[in-house]
Tab-separated table of C-alpha atoms in Angstrom:
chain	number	residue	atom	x	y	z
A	996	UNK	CA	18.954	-6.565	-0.558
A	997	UNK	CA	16.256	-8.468	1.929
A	998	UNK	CA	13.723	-5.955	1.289
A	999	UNK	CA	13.924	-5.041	-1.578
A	1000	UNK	CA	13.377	-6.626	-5.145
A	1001	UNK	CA	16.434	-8.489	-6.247
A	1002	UNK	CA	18.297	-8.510	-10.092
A	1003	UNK	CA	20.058	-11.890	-11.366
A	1004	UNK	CA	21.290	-12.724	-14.292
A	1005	UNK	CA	19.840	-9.187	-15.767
A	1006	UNK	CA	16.405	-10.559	-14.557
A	1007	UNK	CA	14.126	-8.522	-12.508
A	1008	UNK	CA	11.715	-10.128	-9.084
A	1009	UNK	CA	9.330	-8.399	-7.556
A	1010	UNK	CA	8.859	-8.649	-3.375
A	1011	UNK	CA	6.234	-11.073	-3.360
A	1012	UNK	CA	8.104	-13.592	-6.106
A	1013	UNK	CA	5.405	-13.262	-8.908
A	1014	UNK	CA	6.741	-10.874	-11.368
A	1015	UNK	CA	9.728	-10.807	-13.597
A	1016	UNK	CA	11.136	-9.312	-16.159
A	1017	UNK	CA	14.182	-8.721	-18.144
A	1018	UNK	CA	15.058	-5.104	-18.974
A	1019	UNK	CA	16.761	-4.356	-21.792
A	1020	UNK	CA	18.819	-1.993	-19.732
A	1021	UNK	CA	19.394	-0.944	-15.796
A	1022	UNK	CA	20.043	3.083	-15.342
A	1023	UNK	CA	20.872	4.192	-11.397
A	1024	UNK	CA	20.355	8.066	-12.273
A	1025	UNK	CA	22.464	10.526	-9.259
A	1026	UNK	CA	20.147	13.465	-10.760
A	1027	UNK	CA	17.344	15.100	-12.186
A	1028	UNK	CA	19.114	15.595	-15.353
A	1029	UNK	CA	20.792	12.255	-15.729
A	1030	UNK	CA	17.250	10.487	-15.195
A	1031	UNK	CA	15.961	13.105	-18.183
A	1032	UNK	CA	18.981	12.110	-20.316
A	1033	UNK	CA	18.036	8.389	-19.720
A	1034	UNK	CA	14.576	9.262	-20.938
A	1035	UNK	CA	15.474	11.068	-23.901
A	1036	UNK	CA	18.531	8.354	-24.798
A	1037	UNK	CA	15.717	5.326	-24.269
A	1038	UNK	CA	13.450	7.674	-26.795
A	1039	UNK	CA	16.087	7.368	-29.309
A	1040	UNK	CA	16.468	3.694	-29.230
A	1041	UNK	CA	12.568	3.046	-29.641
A	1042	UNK	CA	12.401	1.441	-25.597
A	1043	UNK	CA	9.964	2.198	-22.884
A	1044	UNK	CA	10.562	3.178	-19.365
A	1045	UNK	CA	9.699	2.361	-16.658
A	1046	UNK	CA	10.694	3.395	-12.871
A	1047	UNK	CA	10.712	0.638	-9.637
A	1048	UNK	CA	11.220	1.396	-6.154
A	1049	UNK	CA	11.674	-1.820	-3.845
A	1050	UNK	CA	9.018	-4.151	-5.819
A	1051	UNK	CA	6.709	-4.115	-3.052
A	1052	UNK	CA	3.560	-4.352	-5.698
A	1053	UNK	CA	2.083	-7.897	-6.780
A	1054	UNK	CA	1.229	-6.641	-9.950
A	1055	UNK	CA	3.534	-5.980	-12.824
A	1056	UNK	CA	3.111	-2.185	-12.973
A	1057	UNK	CA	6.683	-1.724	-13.011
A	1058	UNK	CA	7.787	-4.491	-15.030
A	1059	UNK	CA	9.529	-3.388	-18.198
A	1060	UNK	CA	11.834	-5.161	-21.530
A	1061	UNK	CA	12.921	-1.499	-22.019
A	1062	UNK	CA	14.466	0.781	-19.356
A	1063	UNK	CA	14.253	0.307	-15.857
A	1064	UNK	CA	15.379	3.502	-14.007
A	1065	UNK	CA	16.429	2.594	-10.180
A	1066	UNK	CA	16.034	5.560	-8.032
A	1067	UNK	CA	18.489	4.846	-5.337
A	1068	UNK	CA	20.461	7.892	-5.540
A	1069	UNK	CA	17.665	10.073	-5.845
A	1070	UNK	CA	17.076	9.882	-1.943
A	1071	UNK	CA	17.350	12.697	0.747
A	1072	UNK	CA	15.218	15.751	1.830
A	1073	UNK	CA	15.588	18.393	-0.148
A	1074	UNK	CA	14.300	21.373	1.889
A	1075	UNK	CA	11.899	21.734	4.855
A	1076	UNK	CA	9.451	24.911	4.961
A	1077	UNK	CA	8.031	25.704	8.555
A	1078	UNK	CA	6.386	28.150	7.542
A	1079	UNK	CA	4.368	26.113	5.247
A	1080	UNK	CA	4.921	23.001	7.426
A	1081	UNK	CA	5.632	20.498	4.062
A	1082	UNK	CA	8.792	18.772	3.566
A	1083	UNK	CA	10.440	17.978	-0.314
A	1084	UNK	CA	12.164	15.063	-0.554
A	1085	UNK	CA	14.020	13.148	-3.633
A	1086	UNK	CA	11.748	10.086	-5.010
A	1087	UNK	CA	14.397	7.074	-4.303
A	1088	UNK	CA	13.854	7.877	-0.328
A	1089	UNK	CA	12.529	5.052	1.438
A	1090	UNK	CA	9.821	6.032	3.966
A	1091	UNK	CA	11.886	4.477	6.685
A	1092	UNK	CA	14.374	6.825	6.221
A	1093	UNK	CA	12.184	9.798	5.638
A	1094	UNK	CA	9.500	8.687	8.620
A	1095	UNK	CA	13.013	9.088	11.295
A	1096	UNK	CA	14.280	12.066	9.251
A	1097	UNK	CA	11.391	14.003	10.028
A	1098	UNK	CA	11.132	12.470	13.945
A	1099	UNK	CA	14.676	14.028	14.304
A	1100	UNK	CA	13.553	17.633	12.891
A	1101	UNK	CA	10.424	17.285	15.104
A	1102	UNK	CA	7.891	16.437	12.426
A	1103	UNK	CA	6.110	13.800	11.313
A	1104	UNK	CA	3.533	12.821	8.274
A	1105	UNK	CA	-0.142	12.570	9.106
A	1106	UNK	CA	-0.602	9.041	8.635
A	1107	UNK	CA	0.994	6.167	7.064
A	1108	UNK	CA	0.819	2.410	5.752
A	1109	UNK	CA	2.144	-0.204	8.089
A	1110	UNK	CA	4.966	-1.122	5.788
A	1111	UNK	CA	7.751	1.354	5.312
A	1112	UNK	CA	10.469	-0.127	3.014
A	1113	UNK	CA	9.217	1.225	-0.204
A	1114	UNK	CA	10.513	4.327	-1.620
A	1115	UNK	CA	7.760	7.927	-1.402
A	1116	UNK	CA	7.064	7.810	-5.146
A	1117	UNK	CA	6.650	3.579	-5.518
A	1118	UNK	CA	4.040	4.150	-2.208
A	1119	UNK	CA	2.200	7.511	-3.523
A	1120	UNK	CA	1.994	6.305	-7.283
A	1121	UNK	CA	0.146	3.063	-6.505
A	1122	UNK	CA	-1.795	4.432	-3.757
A	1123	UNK	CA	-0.271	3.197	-0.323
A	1124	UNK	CA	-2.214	3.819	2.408
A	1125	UNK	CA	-2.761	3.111	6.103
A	1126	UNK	CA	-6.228	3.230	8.453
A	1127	UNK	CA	-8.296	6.665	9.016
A	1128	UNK	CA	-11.277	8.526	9.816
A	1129	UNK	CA	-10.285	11.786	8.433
A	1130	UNK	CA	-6.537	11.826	7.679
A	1131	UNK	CA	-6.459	9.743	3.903
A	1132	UNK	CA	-4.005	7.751	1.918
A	1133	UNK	CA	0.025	9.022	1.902
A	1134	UNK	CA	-0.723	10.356	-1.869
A	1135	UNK	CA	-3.644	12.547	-0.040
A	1136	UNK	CA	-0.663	13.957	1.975
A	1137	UNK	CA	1.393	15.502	-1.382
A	1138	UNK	CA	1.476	19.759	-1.763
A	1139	UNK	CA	3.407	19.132	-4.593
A	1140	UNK	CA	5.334	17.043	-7.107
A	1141	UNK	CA	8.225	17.089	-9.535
A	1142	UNK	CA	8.136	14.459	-12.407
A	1143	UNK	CA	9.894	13.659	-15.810
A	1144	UNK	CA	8.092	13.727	-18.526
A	1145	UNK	CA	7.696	11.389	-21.783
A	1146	UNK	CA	10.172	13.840	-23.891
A	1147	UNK	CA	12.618	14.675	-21.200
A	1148	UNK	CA	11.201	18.022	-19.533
A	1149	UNK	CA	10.972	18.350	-15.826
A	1150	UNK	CA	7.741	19.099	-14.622
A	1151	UNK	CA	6.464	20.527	-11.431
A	1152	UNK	CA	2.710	20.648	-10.409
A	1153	UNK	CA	0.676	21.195	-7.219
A	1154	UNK	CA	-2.714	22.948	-6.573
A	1155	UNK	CA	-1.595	26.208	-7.973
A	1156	UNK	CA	0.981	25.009	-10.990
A	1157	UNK	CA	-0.244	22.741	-13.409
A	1158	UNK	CA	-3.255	21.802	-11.685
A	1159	UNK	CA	-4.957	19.387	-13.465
A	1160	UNK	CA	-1.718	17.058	-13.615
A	1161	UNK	CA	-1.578	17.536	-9.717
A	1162	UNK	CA	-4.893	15.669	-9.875
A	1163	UNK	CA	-3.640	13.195	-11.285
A	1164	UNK	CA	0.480	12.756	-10.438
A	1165	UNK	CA	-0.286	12.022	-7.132
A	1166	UNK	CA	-1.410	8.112	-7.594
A	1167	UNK	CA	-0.289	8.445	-11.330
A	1168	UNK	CA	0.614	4.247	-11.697
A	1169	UNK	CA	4.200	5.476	-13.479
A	1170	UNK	CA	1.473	6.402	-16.707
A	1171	UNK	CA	2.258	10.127	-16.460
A	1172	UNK	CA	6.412	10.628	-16.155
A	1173	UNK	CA	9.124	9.114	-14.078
A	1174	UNK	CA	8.635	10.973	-10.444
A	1175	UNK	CA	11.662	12.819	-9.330
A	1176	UNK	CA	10.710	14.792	-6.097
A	1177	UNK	CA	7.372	15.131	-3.626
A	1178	UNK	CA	6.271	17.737	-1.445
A	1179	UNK	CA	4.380	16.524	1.407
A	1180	UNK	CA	2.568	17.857	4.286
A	1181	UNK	CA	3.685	17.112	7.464
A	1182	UNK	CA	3.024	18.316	11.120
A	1183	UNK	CA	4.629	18.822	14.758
A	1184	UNK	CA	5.253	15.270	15.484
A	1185	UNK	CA	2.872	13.770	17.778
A	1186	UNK	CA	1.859	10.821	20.394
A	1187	UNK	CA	-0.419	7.692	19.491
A	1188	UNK	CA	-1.587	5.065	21.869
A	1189	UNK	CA	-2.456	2.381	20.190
A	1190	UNK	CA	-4.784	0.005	21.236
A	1191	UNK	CA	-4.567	-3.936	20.612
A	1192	UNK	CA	-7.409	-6.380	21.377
A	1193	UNK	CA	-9.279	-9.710	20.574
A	1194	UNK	CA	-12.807	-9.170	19.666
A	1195	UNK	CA	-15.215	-11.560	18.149
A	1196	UNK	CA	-16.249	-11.500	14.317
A	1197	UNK	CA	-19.987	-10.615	14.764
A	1198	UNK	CA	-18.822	-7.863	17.365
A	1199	UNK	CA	-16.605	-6.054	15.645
A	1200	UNK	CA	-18.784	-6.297	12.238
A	1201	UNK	CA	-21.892	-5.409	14.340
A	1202	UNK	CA	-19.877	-2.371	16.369
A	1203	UNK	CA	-18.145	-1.157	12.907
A	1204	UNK	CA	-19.781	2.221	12.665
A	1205	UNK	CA	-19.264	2.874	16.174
A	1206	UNK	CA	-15.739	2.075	16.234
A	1207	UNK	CA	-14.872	3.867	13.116
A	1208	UNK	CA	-16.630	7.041	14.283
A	1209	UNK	CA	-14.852	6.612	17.652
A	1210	UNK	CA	-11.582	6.368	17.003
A	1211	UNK	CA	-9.006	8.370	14.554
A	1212	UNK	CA	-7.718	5.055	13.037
A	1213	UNK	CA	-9.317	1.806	13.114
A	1214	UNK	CA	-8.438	-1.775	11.730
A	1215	UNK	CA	-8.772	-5.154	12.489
A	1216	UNK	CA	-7.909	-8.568	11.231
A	1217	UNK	CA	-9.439	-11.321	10.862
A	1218	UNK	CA	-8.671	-14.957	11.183
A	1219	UNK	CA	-10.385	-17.040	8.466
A	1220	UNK	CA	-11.695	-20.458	9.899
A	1221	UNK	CA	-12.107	-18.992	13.157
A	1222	UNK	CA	-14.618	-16.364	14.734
A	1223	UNK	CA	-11.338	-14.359	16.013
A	1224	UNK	CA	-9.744	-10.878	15.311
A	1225	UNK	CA	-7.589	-8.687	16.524
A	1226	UNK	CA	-8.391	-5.223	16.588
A	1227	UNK	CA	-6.291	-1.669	16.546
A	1228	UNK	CA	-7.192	1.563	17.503
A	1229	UNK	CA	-4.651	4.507	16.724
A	1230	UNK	CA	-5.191	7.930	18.632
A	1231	UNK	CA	-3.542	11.286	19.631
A	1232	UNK	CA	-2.732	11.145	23.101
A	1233	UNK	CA	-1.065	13.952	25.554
A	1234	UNK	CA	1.197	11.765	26.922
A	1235	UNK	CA	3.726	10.832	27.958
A	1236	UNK	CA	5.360	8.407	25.676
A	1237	UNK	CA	5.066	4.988	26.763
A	1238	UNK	CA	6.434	2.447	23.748
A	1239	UNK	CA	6.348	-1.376	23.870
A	1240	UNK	CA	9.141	-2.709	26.365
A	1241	UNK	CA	12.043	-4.085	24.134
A	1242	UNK	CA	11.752	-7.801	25.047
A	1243	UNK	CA	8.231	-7.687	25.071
A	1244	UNK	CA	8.143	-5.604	21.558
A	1245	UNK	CA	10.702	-8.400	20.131
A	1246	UNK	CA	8.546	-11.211	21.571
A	1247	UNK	CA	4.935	-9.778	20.072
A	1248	UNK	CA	6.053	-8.462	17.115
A	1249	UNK	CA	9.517	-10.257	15.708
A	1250	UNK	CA	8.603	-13.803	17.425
A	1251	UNK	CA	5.111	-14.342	17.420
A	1252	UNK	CA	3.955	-12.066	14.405
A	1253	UNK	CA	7.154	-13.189	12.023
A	1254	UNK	CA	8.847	-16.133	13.406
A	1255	UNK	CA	6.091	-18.405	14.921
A	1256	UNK	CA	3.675	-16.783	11.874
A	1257	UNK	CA	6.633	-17.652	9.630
A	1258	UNK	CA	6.240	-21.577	11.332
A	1259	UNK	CA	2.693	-21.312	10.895
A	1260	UNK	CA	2.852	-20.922	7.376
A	1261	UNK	CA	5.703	-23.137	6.337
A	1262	UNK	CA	3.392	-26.166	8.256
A	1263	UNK	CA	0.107	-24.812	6.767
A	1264	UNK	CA	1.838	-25.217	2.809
A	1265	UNK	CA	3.182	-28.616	4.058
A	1266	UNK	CA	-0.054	-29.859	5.423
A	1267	UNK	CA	-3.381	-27.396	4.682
A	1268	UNK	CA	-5.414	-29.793	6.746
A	1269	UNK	CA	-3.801	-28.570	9.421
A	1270	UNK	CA	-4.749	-24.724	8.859
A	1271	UNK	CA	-8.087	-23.967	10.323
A	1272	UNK	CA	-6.372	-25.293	13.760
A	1273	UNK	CA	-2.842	-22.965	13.104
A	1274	UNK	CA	-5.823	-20.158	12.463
A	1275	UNK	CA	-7.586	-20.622	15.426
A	1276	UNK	CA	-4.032	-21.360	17.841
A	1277	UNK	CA	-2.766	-17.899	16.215
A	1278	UNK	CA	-5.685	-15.701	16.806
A	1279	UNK	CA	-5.363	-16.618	20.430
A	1280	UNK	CA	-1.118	-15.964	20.120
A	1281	UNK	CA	-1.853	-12.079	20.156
A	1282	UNK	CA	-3.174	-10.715	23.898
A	1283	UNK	CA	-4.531	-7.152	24.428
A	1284	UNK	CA	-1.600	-4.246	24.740
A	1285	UNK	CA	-1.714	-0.434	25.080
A	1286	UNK	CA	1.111	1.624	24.095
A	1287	UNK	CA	1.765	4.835	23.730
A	1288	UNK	CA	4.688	6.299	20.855
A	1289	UNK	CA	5.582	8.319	18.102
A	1290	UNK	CA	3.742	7.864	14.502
A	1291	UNK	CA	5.994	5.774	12.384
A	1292	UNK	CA	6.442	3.436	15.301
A	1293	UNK	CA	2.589	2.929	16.041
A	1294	UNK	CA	1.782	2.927	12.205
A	1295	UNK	CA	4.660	0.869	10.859
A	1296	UNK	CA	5.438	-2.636	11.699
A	1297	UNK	CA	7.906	-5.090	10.328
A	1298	UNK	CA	6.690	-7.667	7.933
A	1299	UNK	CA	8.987	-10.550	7.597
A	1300	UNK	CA	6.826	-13.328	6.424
A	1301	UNK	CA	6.978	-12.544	2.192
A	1302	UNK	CA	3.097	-12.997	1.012
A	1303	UNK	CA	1.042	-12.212	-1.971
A	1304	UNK	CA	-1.688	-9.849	-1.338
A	1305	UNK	CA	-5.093	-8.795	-3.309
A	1306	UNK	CA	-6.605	-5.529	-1.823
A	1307	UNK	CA	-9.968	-3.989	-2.743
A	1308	UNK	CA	-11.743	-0.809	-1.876
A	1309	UNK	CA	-15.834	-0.778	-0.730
A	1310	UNK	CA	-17.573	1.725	-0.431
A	1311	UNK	CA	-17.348	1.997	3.451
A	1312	UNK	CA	-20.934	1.508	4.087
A	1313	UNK	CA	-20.971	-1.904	2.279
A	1314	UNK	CA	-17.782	-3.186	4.516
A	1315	UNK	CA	-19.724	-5.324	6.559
A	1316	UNK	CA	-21.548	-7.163	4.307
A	1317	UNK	CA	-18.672	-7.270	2.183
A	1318	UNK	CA	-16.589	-9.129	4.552
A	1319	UNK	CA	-19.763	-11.800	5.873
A	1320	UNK	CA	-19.935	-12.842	2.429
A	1321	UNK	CA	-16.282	-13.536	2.124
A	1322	UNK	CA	-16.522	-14.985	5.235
A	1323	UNK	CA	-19.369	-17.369	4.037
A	1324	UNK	CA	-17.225	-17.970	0.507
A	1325	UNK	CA	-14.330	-19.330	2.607
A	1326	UNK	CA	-16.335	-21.779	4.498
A	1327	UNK	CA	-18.416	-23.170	2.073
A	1328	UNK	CA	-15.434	-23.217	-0.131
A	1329	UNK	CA	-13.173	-26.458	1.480
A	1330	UNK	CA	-10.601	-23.393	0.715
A	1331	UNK	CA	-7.341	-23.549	3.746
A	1332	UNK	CA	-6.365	-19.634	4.588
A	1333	UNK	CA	-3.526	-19.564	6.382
A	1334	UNK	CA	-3.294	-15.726	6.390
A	1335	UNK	CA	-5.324	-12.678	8.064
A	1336	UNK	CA	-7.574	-10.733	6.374
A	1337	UNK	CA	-6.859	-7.191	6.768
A	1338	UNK	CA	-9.659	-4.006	7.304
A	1339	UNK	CA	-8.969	-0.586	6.877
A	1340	UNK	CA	-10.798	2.362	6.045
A	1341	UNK	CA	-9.845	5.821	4.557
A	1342	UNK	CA	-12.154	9.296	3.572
A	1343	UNK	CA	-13.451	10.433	0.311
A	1344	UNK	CA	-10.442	12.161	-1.352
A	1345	UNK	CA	-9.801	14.236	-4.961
A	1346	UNK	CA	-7.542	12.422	-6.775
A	1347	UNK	CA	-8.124	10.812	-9.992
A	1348	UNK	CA	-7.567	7.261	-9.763
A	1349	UNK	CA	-7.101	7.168	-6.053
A	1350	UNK	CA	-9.144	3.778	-4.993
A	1351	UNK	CA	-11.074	6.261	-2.544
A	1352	UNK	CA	-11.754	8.964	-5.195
A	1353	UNK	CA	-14.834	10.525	-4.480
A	1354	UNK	CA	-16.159	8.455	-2.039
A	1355	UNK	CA	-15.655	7.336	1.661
A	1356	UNK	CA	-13.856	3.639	1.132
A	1357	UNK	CA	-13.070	0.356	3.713
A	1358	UNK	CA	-10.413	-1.879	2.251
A	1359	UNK	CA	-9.974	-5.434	2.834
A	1360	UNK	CA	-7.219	-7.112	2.130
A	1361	UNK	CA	-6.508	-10.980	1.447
A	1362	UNK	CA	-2.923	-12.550	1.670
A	1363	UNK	CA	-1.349	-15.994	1.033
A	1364	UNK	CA	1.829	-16.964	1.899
A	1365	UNK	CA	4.295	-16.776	-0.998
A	1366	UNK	CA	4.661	-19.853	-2.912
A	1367	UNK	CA	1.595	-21.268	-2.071
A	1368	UNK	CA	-1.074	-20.816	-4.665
A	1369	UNK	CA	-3.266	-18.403	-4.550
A	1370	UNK	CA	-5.693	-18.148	-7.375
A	1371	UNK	CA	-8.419	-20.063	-6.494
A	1372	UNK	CA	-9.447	-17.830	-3.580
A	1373	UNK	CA	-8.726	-14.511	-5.255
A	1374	UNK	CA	-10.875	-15.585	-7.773
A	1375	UNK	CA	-13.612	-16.095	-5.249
A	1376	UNK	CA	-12.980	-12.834	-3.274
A	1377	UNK	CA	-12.490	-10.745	-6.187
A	1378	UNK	CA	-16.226	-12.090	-7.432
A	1379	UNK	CA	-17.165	-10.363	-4.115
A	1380	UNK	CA	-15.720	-7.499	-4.151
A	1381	UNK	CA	-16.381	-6.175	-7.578
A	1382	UNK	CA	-19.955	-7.371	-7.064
A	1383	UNK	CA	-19.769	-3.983	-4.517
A	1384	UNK	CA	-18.010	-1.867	-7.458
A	1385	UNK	CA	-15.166	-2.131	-5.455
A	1386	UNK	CA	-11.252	-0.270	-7.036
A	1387	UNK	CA	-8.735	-2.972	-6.627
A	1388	UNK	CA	-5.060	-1.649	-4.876
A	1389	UNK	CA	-2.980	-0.641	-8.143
A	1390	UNK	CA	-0.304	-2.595	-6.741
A	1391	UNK	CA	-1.745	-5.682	-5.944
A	1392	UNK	CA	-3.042	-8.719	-7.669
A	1393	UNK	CA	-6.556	-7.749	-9.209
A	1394	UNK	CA	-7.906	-8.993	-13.210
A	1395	UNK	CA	-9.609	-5.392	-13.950
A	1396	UNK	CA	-9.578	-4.185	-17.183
A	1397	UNK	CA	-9.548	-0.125	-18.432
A	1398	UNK	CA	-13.541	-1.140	-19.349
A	1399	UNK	CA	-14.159	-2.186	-15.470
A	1400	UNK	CA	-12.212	1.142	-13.875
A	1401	UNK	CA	-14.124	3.163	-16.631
A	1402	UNK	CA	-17.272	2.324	-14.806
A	1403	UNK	CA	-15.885	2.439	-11.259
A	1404	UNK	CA	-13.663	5.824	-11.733
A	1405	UNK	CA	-16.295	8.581	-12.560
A	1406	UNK	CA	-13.184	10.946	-13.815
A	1407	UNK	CA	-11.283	7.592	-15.631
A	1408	UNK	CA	-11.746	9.571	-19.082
A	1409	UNK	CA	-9.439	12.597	-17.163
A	1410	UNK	CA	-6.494	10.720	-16.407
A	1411	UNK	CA	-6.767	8.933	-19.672
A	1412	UNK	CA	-6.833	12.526	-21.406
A	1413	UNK	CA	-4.156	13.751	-19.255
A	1414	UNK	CA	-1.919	10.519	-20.135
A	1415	UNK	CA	-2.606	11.271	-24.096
A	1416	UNK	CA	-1.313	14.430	-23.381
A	1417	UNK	CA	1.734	13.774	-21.380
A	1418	UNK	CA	2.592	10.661	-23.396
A	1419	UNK	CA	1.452	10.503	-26.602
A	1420	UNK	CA	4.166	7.793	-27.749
A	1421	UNK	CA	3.328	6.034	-25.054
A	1422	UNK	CA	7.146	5.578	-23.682
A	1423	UNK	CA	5.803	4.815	-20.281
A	1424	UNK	CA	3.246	1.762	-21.365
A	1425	UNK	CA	4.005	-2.079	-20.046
A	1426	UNK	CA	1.688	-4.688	-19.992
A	1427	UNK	CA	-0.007	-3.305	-16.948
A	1428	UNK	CA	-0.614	0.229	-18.202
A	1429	UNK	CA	-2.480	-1.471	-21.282
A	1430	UNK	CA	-4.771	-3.608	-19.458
A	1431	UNK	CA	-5.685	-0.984	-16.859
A	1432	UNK	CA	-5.633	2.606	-19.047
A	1433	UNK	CA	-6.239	0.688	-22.469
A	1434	UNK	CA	-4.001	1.169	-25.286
């Protein structure tokens, strides 16, 4: 169970170590219709409901003292359409498994995060994402979805069937139903060659418009307490197929970005003075490498060292400015940051509560090692980023309130609406769902 969140003693962790709860019950439904009984029977006995897939968010959006439904038998493809090119699959799957299902059928998704040990519906409902110019977020990937609803029915929307819950389903934060199936979009599976290099702070914040609009998928990281970061470019290539030699792959990414990272971190908690010389050793760790492979393994990398993460969306053209203040916060600050900061961007998209709804968004992303504590400088960046009205990562640490999203969220009211309708006895509500929807 390494990857997943782990159950002792009837008590429920999260990934990251900073949630838990104890459910009154655990159901493992092997169907539709046994996860709609379990719905119906927790009605009965007056107890909420909530669904987790591998308690990969830092927030407690699946925590629960009711039900907590575990989808792990809901997992396989259902059915793949060629005609339509989109692919159903059952909502337990974890996209590991579905990212080399579809490489064996020839297909592959559009674009993806760089994790891939959570289950479809954990990733789509809080908004998972990965790096693009034009191709968005996973949930901007769904045709269609099937979800259980507050009193049991089964309910299946897309742009044509229930519409207006389509708009919202897709990154519905578990508010809506319990999700039982997606329908995604995929595509003849193609080449990437990725791109890895060092670049300096001010050049890559100077060159950011350029190498957005240049390449397909851009992101970077960078290395507080030094002027370093390493940058990645993602784009379709012709060929041929050129992946990472194995010893070489193991040495880059399993030694140097886990186990040496992994070092890194365990001496940075012992001794933080030492951190701003770790930092500026392990920006220089990383040399330039071009590759060339299928999607999931350009997109998708392992992630060994456990973290806590807070993740906010800009508007993309207040990125830069964004990150040279946070940049100016940590060194004024006497703050020790062991841990990258991570850049992404993704395009405008129309779903609800999507964290780029509406508009074009750059996320940035700030980690500390688990165990270690972290408030102090979320505090600090989160003063930054909501300072740019930016929508925090539903499944990662924020403090946003259902008064804050109201005035980020120009179609908040809708989902809140849709949620009345869908679940007027509010069996799906935890402690999450009333801070960020509102009672």
């Amino acid at each position: 169970m390494s990857t997943a969140a782990s159950a002792k003693n009837g008590t429920w962790r999260n990934w990251g170590g900073n949630v838990a709860a104890r459910p009154a019950r655990e159901v493992t439904p092997a169907s539709v219709d046994e996860l709609a009984a379990a719905v119906r029977k927790a009605a009965e006995d007056g107890l909420k409901v909530k669904a987790v897939g591998t308690g990969h968010s830092f927030t407690s959006i699946a925590a629960t003292d009711g039900v907590l439904i575990r989808p792990q038998l809901l997992t396989g493809i259902r059915n793949i359409d060629r005609d339509a090119m989109t692919v159903t699959v059952e909502a337990g799957t974890p996209l590991k498994r579905l990212n080399m299902a579809l490489a064996r059928e020839g297909l592959s998704l559009t674009n993806m995060g760089d994790i891939m040990e959570q289950t479809v519906s954990g990733a789509t409902s809080t908004g998972t994402h990965g790096t693009g110019r034009e191709s968005g977020s996973i949930a901007a990937q769904i045709r269609g979805l099937e979800l259980v609803t507050a009193d049991g029915s089964v309910l299946g929307c897309s742009e044509k069937e229930n519409p207006e819950v389509f708009a919202a389903a897709r990154i519905g934060l578990g508010a809506l139903g319990v999700v039982t199936a997606i329908t995604f979009a995929v595509e003849p599976v193609f080449l990437l060659t990725a791109r890895e290099e060092p670049m300096s702070f001010d050049k890559v914040t100077s060159a950011f418009d350029e190498l957005w609009a240049e390449n397909e998928h851009f992101e970077f990281y960078w290395f507080p307490h030094t002027g370093s970061t390493n940058t990645k470019r993602n784009n379709r290539s012709a060929g041929p197929e050129k992946p990472v030699p194995q010893l070489q792959g193991w040495i880059e990414d399993e030694f140097l970005s886990n186990g040496v990272f992994q070092v890194a971190q365990w001496v940075g908690r012992a001794a933080p003075g030492t951190i701003p010389s770790i930092a500026r050793i392990s920006s220089k760790a990383l040399s330039a490498r071009t590759y060339t492979d299928i999607p999931y393994k350009v997109f998708t990398s392992p992630r060994r060292v456990r973290f806590v993460e807070m993740e906010y969306a800009v508007p993309r053209e207040a990125v830069v400015e964004t990150l040279r203040e946070l940049k100016t916060m940590i060194e004024r600050s006497g703050l020790k940051v062991s841990f990258p900061v991570e850049v992404r961007t993704a395009p405008a998209d129309d779903i609800t509560l999507s964290t780029a709804s509406g508009r074009d968004s750059a996320y940035i992303a700030v980690h500390m090692v688990k165990g270690t504590p972290y408030q102090a400088y979320f505090t600090a960046a989160e003063r930054i980023f909501t300072a740019h009205e930016g929508r925090p990562h539903w499944g990662k640490v924020h403090t946003r309130d259902a008064e804050y999203f109201a005035g980020v969220y120009p179609r908040f009211g809708e989902f809140t609406a849709l949620r009345d309708r869908l679940d007027p006895d509010r069996r799906f509500q935890n402690d999450y769902l009333r801070r960020v929807l509102g009672a």
